[in-house]
Amino acid sequence: MRDNAKRRLSTGLLACLILAVLTGALTLWAMKAGSLNVTWRQLISGLFVSYDETVRIIYDLRFPRILIALLAGAALSASGLILQAVLKNPLADPGIIGISGGAGFAAALVTSFFPMLYFFRPIFACVGGLGAFLLIYTLAWKGSLNPVRILLVGVAIAAVFSGLTSILGGMNSSSGISLEVSGLSMRTWSDVRLLAVYSAVGLIPALVSAPACNLMALDDRTIRSLGTNADRLRALLSLMAVWLVSSATAVIGVVGFLALLAPHMGRKLVGGNHWVLTPFCILLGAFILLLADTLGRLIAAPYEVPASVIMSVVGGPCFVVLLRKGDKHLGLR
Amino acid sequence: MVCVENIRFSYGDTPVLQGVSLTVKAGVVTTLMGANGCGKTTLLNLMTKNLRPDAGHVTLDGTDIQSMRLKEFARCAAIVHQKNSAPDDLSVRKLVSYGRLPYCSMLRSQRGEDLEKVEWALSATDMTALADRPMGALSGGERQRAFLSMALAQGTRLLYLDEPTTFLDVRYQVELLRLIRRLNRELGITIVMVLHDINQALCYSDEVVGLKDGAVFCQGPPNQVISQETIHALYGIRLEVCRQNKTLWVMTV
């Protein structure tokens, strides 16, 4: 009788497995590909057997950015998925609605005034992200959350924070300190450690919160009549999502559209059950951001196209398509 | 069973309810009637802990519902709303199993007892055959029945329905109301609902409560309470009321 549900679950897990293998393969390719050319043999022997100058450089420069792309992609995608569940809006993207902007601004503030707090940057970013989220929430609230209002208010907030960050950058450029927390280039192993710690703190609860995300798909009053406080649940899940965005933003800066596209593709491919969807989106986000970064390294080598630029160029049109398709859901029709 | 004592409530400066008192008898179908804006849905929201009264109490078997935790309340009273959303790919059985949420934590898997209750709720609402369908494939009437089934799975003795038939065709309206009536008769579930259609309210209720200007205008069995005068007082329009062997009809044209 429940074969149907079981089959869907196992198909979903299979999809996760395939995606994991693909991500692994992409990672291997990303390790090898780039302006510094090495053969597989050279790479392996340089890593495990004997010292090799080229491999050493690759290990110090290329590996961290690969890991950071994977971690940040996973964190962004998971946060987008949770935000969309919580705001009941399939188009909620932390980049578009300004949460990343708030986080990025806070991170830039910390970098410019308290550079010694490097390791705590994600926490400050999280405070900034929460501030932006609360702003969006209060400004878009009119008895209930109107999906279109969220997007409109969010766009304004994103613009303000991006402007503030630019002002901060302008004020600091004379002193020669760079606070560009954007992009994946020049990342070090300490960035990897930082992001690994913070994103793990967010990703593990995100995986476990699958039933809560599933429940959020019902109306708030239905959730309430089932004895669960929807507002409290929403606050907890939002905090988790903002934490994830902020830890990624504190390390690689604002990347738009990833948190929109990955969950959307995920929903299309494995359905809306978060037990499968959340792990799938985490993998998919990692895959997409690493792909974008690696392509960015190769397209115009020796110059680099930042992953965020690639995401914007590809993501923008996709967003428009989704917006048109989502008319029904957004109540625009 | 449910006692509403002198409830006052206002949205901002607009008073909606000005001292409403009523009692709901156990095992009976009670319907709240009244014109648009008379506060019947507000009253239902106050009775289901969705709103907090400015003054007065709602008690359930003697306990003030404001002092009950949400989970506790969900084990005593279930609610079906007029419009409900659910993801299209959610199966009916999964939706109905949410009805067991008041009894278990979100992470713990459901026990045998819960699963039994879910199957029972499905069969009581004739949804067993549709249990594996995704919600997106259901008609409006089946959809509403799925939510009724979820409410039943909560295993409560009290069921609130807020205009459950509003968005349904007449066939599904009657089917749903008959089902509700059957649940009341066969399982003894106390039912409190808000209905828009006067005749359906009269036909399927043991008691009607007429609300007017934020207060109870009349309460009692439809036969004794409803007349041309009360209909005029409640809805502000003169309509013909016919009696046909104990059955009451209001010509709503």
Coordinates of C-alpha atoms in Angstrom, one line a residue:
Chain A
M1 CA 0.0 0.0 0.0
R2 CA 2.8 2.4 0.8
D3 CA 4.9 1.2 -2.0
N4 CA 4.4 4.5 -3.8
A5 CA 5.9 6.5 -1.0
K6 CA 8.7 4.1 -0.5
R7 CA 9.6 4.0 -4.2
R8 CA 9.7 7.8 -4.3
L9 CA 12.0 7.8 -1.2
S10 CA 14.4 5.3 -2.7
T11 CA 14.4 7.1 -6.1
G12 CA 15.3 10.3 -4.2
L13 CA 18.1 8.6 -2.3
L14 CA 19.4 7.2 -5.6
A15 CA 19.3 10.7 -7.0
C16 CA 21.4 12.0 -4.0
L17 CA 23.9 9.2 -4.6
I18 CA 24.3 10.0 -8.3
L19 CA 24.7 13.6 -7.5
A20 CA 27.3 12.8 -4.8
V21 CA 29.3 10.8 -7.4
L22 CA 29.0 13.6 -9.9
T23 CA 30.2 16.1 -7.3
G24 CA 33.1 13.9 -6.5
A25 CA 34.1 13.7 -10.2
L26 CA 33.7 17.4 -10.6
T27 CA 36.0 18.0 -7.6
L28 CA 38.7 15.7 -9.1
W29 CA 38.4 17.6 -12.4
A30 CA 38.6 21.0 -10.6
M31 CA 41.7 19.9 -8.8
K32 CA 43.5 19.2 -12.1
A33 CA 42.1 21.8 -14.4
G34 CA 43.5 25.3 -14.3
S35 CA 46.2 27.6 -15.5
L36 CA 48.8 25.5 -13.8
N37 CA 48.8 22.3 -15.7
V38 CA 49.7 19.0 -14.1
T39 CA 49.1 15.4 -15.0
W40 CA 47.2 13.0 -12.7
R41 CA 50.4 11.1 -12.0
Q42 CA 52.2 14.3 -11.1
L43 CA 49.3 15.4 -8.9
I44 CA 49.0 12.2 -6.9
S45 CA 52.7 11.7 -6.4
G46 CA 53.2 15.4 -5.5
L47 CA 50.4 15.1 -2.9
F48 CA 51.3 11.8 -1.3
V49 CA 54.8 10.7 -2.3
S50 CA 57.4 13.4 -2.9
Y51 CA 57.5 17.2 -2.8
D52 CA 56.6 19.0 -6.1
E53 CA 56.7 22.7 -6.5
T54 CA 53.7 22.9 -8.8
V55 CA 51.6 20.6 -6.8
R56 CA 52.4 22.5 -3.7
I57 CA 51.1 25.7 -5.3
I58 CA 48.0 23.9 -6.4
Y59 CA 47.5 22.5 -2.9
D60 CA 47.8 26.0 -1.4
L61 CA 45.8 27.9 -3.9
R62 CA 43.4 25.6 -5.7
F63 CA 42.4 23.1 -3.1
P64 CA 41.1 25.7 -0.6
R65 CA 39.0 27.4 -3.1
I66 CA 37.5 24.1 -4.3
L67 CA 36.6 23.2 -0.7
I68 CA 35.2 26.6 -0.1
A69 CA 33.1 26.5 -3.2
L70 CA 31.7 23.2 -2.1
L71 CA 31.0 24.3 1.4
A72 CA 29.6 27.7 0.5
G73 CA 27.5 26.3 -2.3
A74 CA 26.0 23.7 0.1
A75 CA 25.3 26.4 2.8
L76 CA 23.7 28.8 0.4
S77 CA 21.6 26.2 -1.3
A78 CA 20.4 24.8 2.1
S79 CA 19.6 28.3 3.3
G80 CA 17.6 29.2 0.2
L81 CA 15.6 26.0 0.6
I82 CA 14.8 26.7 4.2
L83 CA 13.9 30.3 3.5
Q84 CA 11.6 29.3 0.7
A85 CA 9.8 26.9 3.1
V86 CA 9.6 29.4 5.9
L87 CA 8.5 32.4 3.8
K88 CA 6.2 30.1 1.7
N89 CA 7.7 31.8 -1.3
P90 CA 9.5 29.7 -4.0
L91 CA 11.4 32.8 -5.1
A92 CA 12.9 33.8 -1.8
D93 CA 16.7 34.0 -2.4
P94 CA 18.8 35.4 0.4
G95 CA 20.8 37.2 -2.2
I96 CA 17.8 38.8 -3.9
I97 CA 16.0 39.7 -0.7
G98 CA 18.9 41.3 0.9
I99 CA 19.9 38.9 3.7
S100 CA 23.3 38.2 2.1
G101 CA 23.6 42.0 1.7
G102 CA 23.1 42.5 5.4
A103 CA 25.5 39.8 6.2
G104 CA 28.1 41.1 3.8
F105 CA 27.8 44.6 5.2
A106 CA 28.3 43.4 8.7
A107 CA 31.2 41.2 7.7
A108 CA 32.8 44.2 5.9
L109 CA 32.3 46.4 9.0
V110 CA 34.1 43.8 11.1
T111 CA 36.9 43.5 8.6
S112 CA 37.5 47.2 8.4
F113 CA 37.2 48.1 12.1
F114 CA 38.1 44.9 13.9
P115 CA 40.3 42.8 11.6
M116 CA 41.5 40.8 14.6
L117 CA 38.1 39.3 15.0
Y118 CA 38.6 37.3 11.8
F119 CA 37.4 34.0 13.1
F120 CA 34.2 35.5 14.5
R121 CA 33.3 37.3 11.2
P122 CA 30.5 34.8 10.4
I123 CA 28.8 35.6 13.7
F124 CA 28.8 39.3 13.0
A125 CA 27.6 38.5 9.5
C126 CA 24.8 36.5 11.0
V127 CA 23.8 39.5 13.1
G128 CA 23.7 41.6 10.0
G129 CA 21.8 38.9 8.1
L130 CA 19.3 38.7 10.9
G131 CA 18.8 42.4 10.9
A132 CA 18.0 42.3 7.2
F133 CA 15.7 39.4 7.7
L134 CA 13.8 41.1 10.5
L135 CA 13.5 44.2 8.3
I136 CA 12.1 42.3 5.4
Y137 CA 9.8 40.4 7.7
T138 CA 8.3 43.4 9.4
L139 CA 8.1 45.5 6.3
A140 CA 6.4 42.7 4.3
W141 CA 4.0 41.7 7.1
K142 CA 0.4 42.7 6.6
G143 CA -1.5 40.2 8.6
S144 CA 0.2 37.6 6.6
L145 CA 3.3 37.5 4.5
N146 CA 2.6 38.6 0.9
P147 CA 5.1 36.8 -1.3
V148 CA 5.4 39.7 -3.8
R149 CA 5.9 42.2 -1.0
I150 CA 8.8 40.1 0.3
L151 CA 10.5 40.3 -3.0
L152 CA 9.9 44.0 -3.5
V153 CA 11.0 45.0 0.0
G154 CA 13.9 42.6 -0.2
V155 CA 15.2 44.1 -3.4
A156 CA 15.2 47.6 -1.8
I157 CA 17.0 46.2 1.3
A158 CA 19.5 44.4 -0.9
A159 CA 20.2 47.7 -2.7
V160 CA 20.7 49.7 0.5
F161 CA 23.1 47.2 2.0
S162 CA 25.1 46.8 -1.2
G163 CA 25.4 50.6 -1.3
L164 CA 26.5 50.8 2.4
T165 CA 29.1 48.1 1.7
S166 CA 30.4 50.2 -1.2
I167 CA 30.6 53.3 0.9
L168 CA 32.6 51.4 3.5
G169 CA 34.8 50.1 0.8
G170 CA 35.3 53.7 -0.5
M171 CA 36.2 55.0 2.9
N172 CA 38.7 52.3 3.4
S173 CA 40.4 52.2 0.0
S174 CA 42.5 55.2 0.8
S175 CA 44.1 53.4 3.7
G176 CA 45.0 50.5 1.5
I177 CA 43.1 47.9 3.4
S178 CA 41.0 45.7 1.1
L179 CA 37.8 44.4 2.5
E180 CA 36.7 42.7 -0.5
V181 CA 35.2 39.6 0.9
S182 CA 34.1 38.7 -2.6
G183 CA 35.0 35.9 -4.8
L184 CA 36.8 32.6 -4.3
S185 CA 40.2 33.6 -5.4
M186 CA 43.1 34.0 -2.9
R187 CA 41.4 31.8 -0.4
T188 CA 43.5 30.0 2.2
W189 CA 43.3 26.9 4.3
S190 CA 42.3 29.0 7.3
D191 CA 39.3 30.2 5.3
V192 CA 38.4 26.6 4.7
R193 CA 38.6 25.8 8.4
L194 CA 36.5 28.8 9.3
L195 CA 33.8 28.0 6.8
A196 CA 33.9 24.3 7.6
V197 CA 33.2 24.9 11.3
Y198 CA 30.4 27.5 10.7
S199 CA 28.7 25.8 7.9
A200 CA 28.7 22.4 9.7
V201 CA 27.0 24.1 12.6
G202 CA 24.2 25.1 10.2
L203 CA 24.1 22.2 7.8
I204 CA 23.6 19.5 10.4
P205 CA 20.5 21.1 11.9
A206 CA 19.3 21.9 8.4
L207 CA 19.3 18.2 7.6
V208 CA 17.6 17.3 10.8
S209 CA 14.9 20.0 10.4
A210 CA 13.4 18.3 7.4
P211 CA 10.1 17.4 9.1
A212 CA 9.7 21.0 10.3
C213 CA 10.3 22.2 6.8
N214 CA 7.7 19.7 5.5
L215 CA 5.2 20.9 8.0
M216 CA 5.8 24.6 7.0
A217 CA 4.2 23.7 3.7
L218 CA 0.8 23.7 5.4
D219 CA -1.0 26.9 6.4
D220 CA 0.1 28.6 9.6
R221 CA -3.3 28.1 11.2
T222 CA -3.4 24.5 10.2
I223 CA 0.0 24.0 11.8
R224 CA -1.3 25.8 14.9
S225 CA -4.4 23.6 15.1
L226 CA -2.1 20.6 15.1
G227 CA -0.6 21.9 18.3
T228 CA 2.6 23.5 16.9
N229 CA 3.4 27.1 17.1
A230 CA 4.1 28.1 13.5
D231 CA 5.8 31.4 14.4
R232 CA 8.2 29.8 16.8
L233 CA 9.1 27.1 14.2
R234 CA 9.5 29.8 11.6
A235 CA 11.8 31.8 13.8
L236 CA 14.0 28.8 14.5
L237 CA 14.3 27.7 10.9
S238 CA 14.9 31.3 9.8
L239 CA 17.7 31.6 12.3
M240 CA 19.3 28.5 10.8
A241 CA 18.9 29.8 7.2
V242 CA 20.4 33.2 8.1
W243 CA 23.3 31.5 9.9
L244 CA 24.1 29.4 6.8
V245 CA 23.9 32.4 4.4
S246 CA 26.0 34.5 6.7
S247 CA 28.8 32.0 7.1
A248 CA 29.0 31.6 3.4
T249 CA 28.8 35.3 2.8
A250 CA 31.4 36.1 5.4
V251 CA 33.9 34.1 3.4
I252 CA 33.0 34.5 -0.2
G253 CA 30.8 37.6 -0.3
V254 CA 27.4 37.9 -1.8
V255 CA 26.5 35.3 -4.4
G256 CA 23.0 35.6 -5.8
F257 CA 20.7 33.2 -7.5
L258 CA 22.4 30.0 -6.3
A259 CA 20.1 29.7 -3.3
L260 CA 17.2 30.1 -5.7
L261 CA 18.2 27.8 -8.5
A262 CA 19.5 24.8 -6.6
P263 CA 16.3 24.3 -4.5
H264 CA 14.2 24.9 -7.5
M265 CA 16.0 22.3 -9.6
G266 CA 15.9 20.0 -6.5
R267 CA 12.1 20.3 -6.2
K268 CA 11.7 19.5 -9.8
L269 CA 14.0 16.5 -9.7
V270 CA 13.2 14.8 -6.3
G271 CA 9.9 16.4 -5.2
G272 CA 9.0 18.4 -2.1
N273 CA 9.8 15.9 0.7
H274 CA 12.6 17.6 2.7
W275 CA 14.0 14.4 3.9
V276 CA 15.3 13.9 0.4
L277 CA 15.2 17.4 -0.9
T278 CA 17.5 18.9 1.8
P279 CA 20.4 16.6 1.3
F280 CA 19.9 16.8 -2.5
C281 CA 19.9 20.6 -2.5
I282 CA 23.0 20.6 -0.3
L283 CA 24.8 18.5 -2.8
L284 CA 23.4 20.4 -5.8
G285 CA 24.5 23.7 -4.3
A286 CA 28.0 22.5 -3.8
F287 CA 28.0 21.1 -7.3
I288 CA 26.8 24.2 -9.0
L289 CA 29.0 26.7 -7.2
L290 CA 32.1 24.5 -7.8
L291 CA 31.1 24.2 -11.5
A292 CA 30.6 28.0 -11.7
D293 CA 34.0 28.7 -10.1
T294 CA 35.9 26.1 -12.1
L295 CA 34.3 27.4 -15.4
G296 CA 35.1 30.9 -14.3
R297 CA 38.8 29.9 -13.9
L298 CA 38.9 28.3 -17.3
I299 CA 36.8 30.5 -19.6
A300 CA 39.1 33.4 -19.9
A301 CA 42.3 32.0 -18.5
P302 CA 44.7 33.3 -17.3
Y303 CA 42.1 35.8 -16.1
E304 CA 39.3 34.8 -13.8
V305 CA 35.6 35.3 -14.0
P306 CA 34.2 35.3 -10.4
A307 CA 31.7 32.6 -9.6
S308 CA 29.2 35.2 -8.5
V309 CA 29.3 36.8 -11.9
I310 CA 28.7 33.5 -13.6
M311 CA 25.8 32.8 -11.2
S312 CA 24.3 36.2 -12.0
V313 CA 24.6 35.8 -15.7
V314 CA 23.0 32.3 -15.7
G315 CA 20.7 32.9 -12.7
G316 CA 19.1 36.2 -13.8
P317 CA 17.3 34.8 -16.8
C318 CA 16.4 31.6 -14.9
F319 CA 14.8 33.8 -12.2
V320 CA 12.7 35.6 -14.8
V321 CA 11.5 32.3 -16.2
L322 CA 10.6 31.1 -12.7
L323 CA 8.9 34.4 -11.9
R324 CA 6.7 33.9 -15.0
K325 CA 6.0 30.3 -14.2
G326 CA 5.3 31.1 -10.6
D327 CA 2.5 33.6 -11.4
K328 CA -0.1 31.2 -9.9
H329 CA 1.8 30.6 -6.7
L330 CA 2.5 34.2 -6.2
G331 CA -1.1 35.2 -6.7
L332 CA -0.2 37.5 -9.6
R333 CA -2.8 36.0 -11.8
Chain B
M1 CA -18.7 21.0 26.9
V2 CA -17.6 24.4 25.6
C3 CA -18.5 27.4 27.6
V4 CA -18.1 30.9 26.2
E5 CA -18.4 33.5 29.0
N6 CA -18.9 37.1 28.2
I7 CA -16.3 37.4 25.5
R8 CA -15.3 40.8 24.3
F9 CA -13.0 41.3 21.3
S10 CA -12.0 44.1 19.0
Y11 CA -9.6 44.4 16.1
G12 CA -7.8 47.6 17.0
D13 CA -10.5 50.2 17.7
T14 CA -13.3 48.2 15.9
P15 CA -15.3 46.2 18.4
V16 CA -16.4 42.9 17.0
L17 CA -17.8 40.9 19.9
Q18 CA -19.4 42.7 22.8
G19 CA -20.1 40.2 25.5
V20 CA -20.9 36.9 23.8
S21 CA -21.9 34.0 26.0
L22 CA -23.0 30.6 24.9
T23 CA -22.7 26.9 25.7
V24 CA -22.1 24.1 23.3
K25 CA -23.6 20.8 24.4
A26 CA -21.6 17.6 24.1
G27 CA -22.5 15.3 21.2
V28 CA -24.5 17.9 19.3
V29 CA -24.0 19.8 16.0
T30 CA -24.0 23.5 16.7
T31 CA -23.9 26.0 13.9
L32 CA -23.0 29.7 14.2
M33 CA -25.1 31.8 11.8
G34 CA -25.2 35.5 11.0
A35 CA -24.6 38.1 8.4
N36 CA -21.2 39.0 7.0
G37 CA -19.2 40.8 9.6
C38 CA -21.3 39.7 12.6
G39 CA -18.3 38.1 14.1
K40 CA -19.0 34.4 13.7
T41 CA -15.6 33.6 12.3
T42 CA -14.0 35.8 14.9
L43 CA -15.9 33.9 17.6
L44 CA -14.7 30.6 16.1
N45 CA -11.1 31.9 16.2
L46 CA -11.5 32.8 19.8
M47 CA -12.9 29.4 20.6
T48 CA -10.0 27.7 18.9
K49 CA -7.2 29.7 20.6
N50 CA -6.4 31.5 17.3
L51 CA -7.3 34.8 18.9
R52 CA -7.0 36.0 22.5
P53 CA -10.2 37.6 23.9
D54 CA -9.9 41.2 25.4
A55 CA -12.2 40.0 28.2
G56 CA -14.1 36.9 29.2
H57 CA -13.2 33.2 29.0
V58 CA -13.7 30.2 26.8
T59 CA -13.6 27.0 28.8
L60 CA -13.4 23.5 27.6
D61 CA -14.7 20.9 30.1
G62 CA -14.1 23.6 32.8
T63 CA -10.6 24.5 31.8
D64 CA -9.8 27.9 30.4
I65 CA -8.4 27.3 27.0
Q66 CA -6.0 30.2 27.4
S67 CA -4.2 28.2 30.1
M68 CA -3.9 25.1 27.9
R69 CA -0.8 24.6 25.8
L70 CA -1.3 24.4 22.0
K71 CA -0.5 20.7 22.0
E72 CA -2.8 20.0 24.8
F73 CA -5.6 21.9 23.1
A74 CA -4.9 20.0 19.8
R75 CA -5.6 16.7 21.6
C76 CA -9.1 18.1 22.7
A77 CA -10.2 20.0 19.7
A78 CA -9.5 19.7 15.9
I79 CA -10.2 22.4 13.3
V80 CA -11.0 22.3 9.6
H81 CA -10.6 25.7 7.8
Q82 CA -12.4 26.9 4.8
K83 CA -9.3 27.0 2.5
N84 CA -6.3 24.8 3.1
S85 CA -3.1 24.5 1.3
A86 CA -0.8 21.5 1.1
P87 CA 2.0 20.6 -1.3
D88 CA 0.8 19.0 -4.5
D89 CA 3.1 16.0 -4.1
L90 CA 2.1 15.2 -0.5
S91 CA 0.2 12.0 -0.2
V92 CA -3.2 12.0 1.4
R93 CA -1.9 9.5 4.0
K94 CA 1.0 11.6 4.9
L95 CA -1.3 14.6 5.3
V96 CA -3.6 12.6 7.5
S97 CA -0.7 11.4 9.6
Y98 CA 0.1 15.0 10.5
G99 CA -3.1 14.7 12.6
R100 CA -1.0 12.6 15.0
L101 CA 1.4 15.4 15.6
P102 CA -0.2 16.5 18.9
Y103 CA 0.8 13.1 20.3
C104 CA 4.4 12.7 19.1
S105 CA 7.4 14.8 18.7
M106 CA 8.3 15.8 15.2
L107 CA 11.3 13.6 14.9
R108 CA 10.1 10.5 16.5
S109 CA 8.5 8.1 14.1
Q110 CA 4.9 7.2 14.7
R111 CA 3.9 4.2 16.7
G112 CA 1.5 1.4 15.8
E113 CA -1.3 3.2 17.6
D114 CA -0.8 6.3 15.5
L115 CA -0.8 4.4 12.3
E116 CA -4.0 2.6 13.2
K117 CA -5.6 5.9 14.0
V118 CA -4.6 7.3 10.7
E119 CA -6.1 4.3 8.8
W120 CA -9.2 4.6 10.9
A121 CA -9.5 8.3 10.0
L122 CA -9.0 7.6 6.4
S123 CA -11.7 5.0 6.3
A124 CA -14.1 7.1 8.4
T125 CA -14.0 9.7 5.7
D126 CA -14.0 7.3 2.8
M127 CA -10.5 8.3 1.8
T128 CA -8.8 4.9 2.1
A129 CA -8.9 4.3 -1.7
L130 CA -7.4 7.7 -2.2
A131 CA -4.8 7.4 0.5
D132 CA -1.8 7.1 -1.8
R133 CA -2.9 9.8 -4.2
P134 CA -0.9 13.1 -4.1
M135 CA -2.9 16.1 -2.8
G136 CA -2.5 17.8 -6.2
A137 CA -4.6 15.1 -7.9
L138 CA -7.7 15.5 -5.7
S139 CA -10.9 17.4 -6.4
G140 CA -12.0 20.2 -4.2
G141 CA -14.4 17.9 -2.3
E142 CA -11.8 15.2 -1.8
R143 CA -9.3 17.7 -0.7
Q144 CA -11.6 19.0 2.0
R145 CA -12.3 15.5 3.1
A146 CA -8.6 14.8 3.4
F147 CA -8.3 17.7 5.8
L148 CA -11.3 16.5 7.7
S149 CA -9.6 13.1 7.9
M150 CA -6.5 14.8 9.3
A151 CA -8.6 16.5 11.9
L152 CA -10.3 13.2 12.8
A153 CA -6.9 11.6 13.2
Q154 CA -6.3 14.0 16.0
G155 CA -8.7 11.8 17.9
T156 CA -10.6 14.6 19.5
R157 CA -14.1 14.7 20.8
L158 CA -14.6 18.2 19.5
L159 CA -14.4 19.3 15.9
Y160 CA -14.6 22.9 14.7
L161 CA -15.3 23.7 11.1
D162 CA -15.0 27.2 9.7
E163 CA -17.2 27.4 6.6
P164 CA -15.9 24.1 5.3
T165 CA -18.1 24.1 2.2
T166 CA -17.5 27.6 0.9
F167 CA -15.3 26.7 -2.0
L168 CA -17.2 23.5 -3.0
D169 CA -19.8 22.7 -5.6
V170 CA -23.2 21.9 -4.2
R171 CA -22.7 18.1 -4.6
Y172 CA -19.5 18.2 -2.5
Q173 CA -21.1 20.6 -0.1
V174 CA -23.9 18.2 0.7
E175 CA -21.6 15.2 0.7
L176 CA -19.3 16.9 3.2
L177 CA -22.1 18.0 5.5
R178 CA -23.7 14.5 5.4
L179 CA -20.3 13.1 6.3
I180 CA -19.9 15.6 9.2
R181 CA -23.4 14.7 10.4
R182 CA -22.6 11.0 10.2
L183 CA -19.4 11.5 12.2
N184 CA -21.5 13.3 14.8
R185 CA -24.1 10.6 15.0
E186 CA -21.9 7.5 14.8
L187 CA -18.9 8.7 16.7
G188 CA -20.5 11.2 19.0
I189 CA -18.1 13.9 18.1
T190 CA -19.3 17.3 19.1
I191 CA -19.3 19.7 16.2
V192 CA -19.2 23.4 16.1
M193 CA -19.3 25.0 12.7
V194 CA -19.8 28.3 10.8
L195 CA -22.0 27.9 7.8
H196 CA -22.9 30.5 5.2
D197 CA -25.9 28.7 3.7
I198 CA -29.0 29.2 5.9
N199 CA -30.8 26.1 4.8
Q200 CA -27.8 23.9 5.2
A201 CA -27.3 25.3 8.7
L202 CA -30.9 24.5 9.6
C203 CA -30.9 21.1 8.0
Y204 CA -27.6 19.7 9.5
S205 CA -27.6 21.3 13.0
D206 CA -29.1 20.4 16.3
E207 CA -28.6 23.8 17.6
V208 CA -28.1 27.1 15.9
V209 CA -26.6 30.3 17.4
G210 CA -27.6 33.5 15.7
L211 CA -25.1 36.3 16.1
K212 CA -26.0 39.9 15.6
D213 CA -24.0 43.1 16.3
G214 CA -21.4 41.2 18.2
A215 CA -23.8 39.4 20.5
V216 CA -25.8 36.3 20.6
F217 CA -29.3 37.1 19.2
C218 CA -30.8 33.6 19.6
Q219 CA -29.7 30.1 20.4
G220 CA -31.6 26.8 20.3
P221 CA -32.9 24.1 18.0
P222 CA -33.6 25.5 14.5
N223 CA -37.3 24.6 14.8
Q224 CA -37.8 26.7 17.8
V225 CA -35.5 29.5 17.0
I226 CA -35.8 30.3 13.3
S227 CA -38.8 32.3 12.1
Q228 CA -39.3 35.1 9.6
E229 CA -38.6 37.6 12.3
T230 CA -35.3 36.0 13.5
I231 CA -34.1 35.7 9.9
H232 CA -34.9 39.3 9.3
A233 CA -33.2 40.3 12.5
L234 CA -30.0 38.3 11.7
Y235 CA -29.7 39.0 8.0
G236 CA -31.7 42.2 7.5
I237 CA -33.9 40.8 4.8
R238 CA -37.5 39.5 4.8
L239 CA -37.5 35.9 3.5
E240 CA -40.3 33.4 3.5
V241 CA -39.9 30.6 6.0
C242 CA -41.8 27.3 5.2
R243 CA -42.4 24.4 7.5
Q244 CA -42.9 20.9 6.1
N245 CA -43.3 18.1 8.6
K246 CA -41.0 19.5 11.2
T247 CA -38.5 20.5 8.5
L248 CA -37.7 24.2 8.1
W249 CA -37.0 25.9 4.8
V250 CA -36.0 29.5 4.2
M251 CA -36.7 30.7 0.6
T252 CA -33.3 32.3 -0.1
V253 CA -34.5 33.8 -3.3

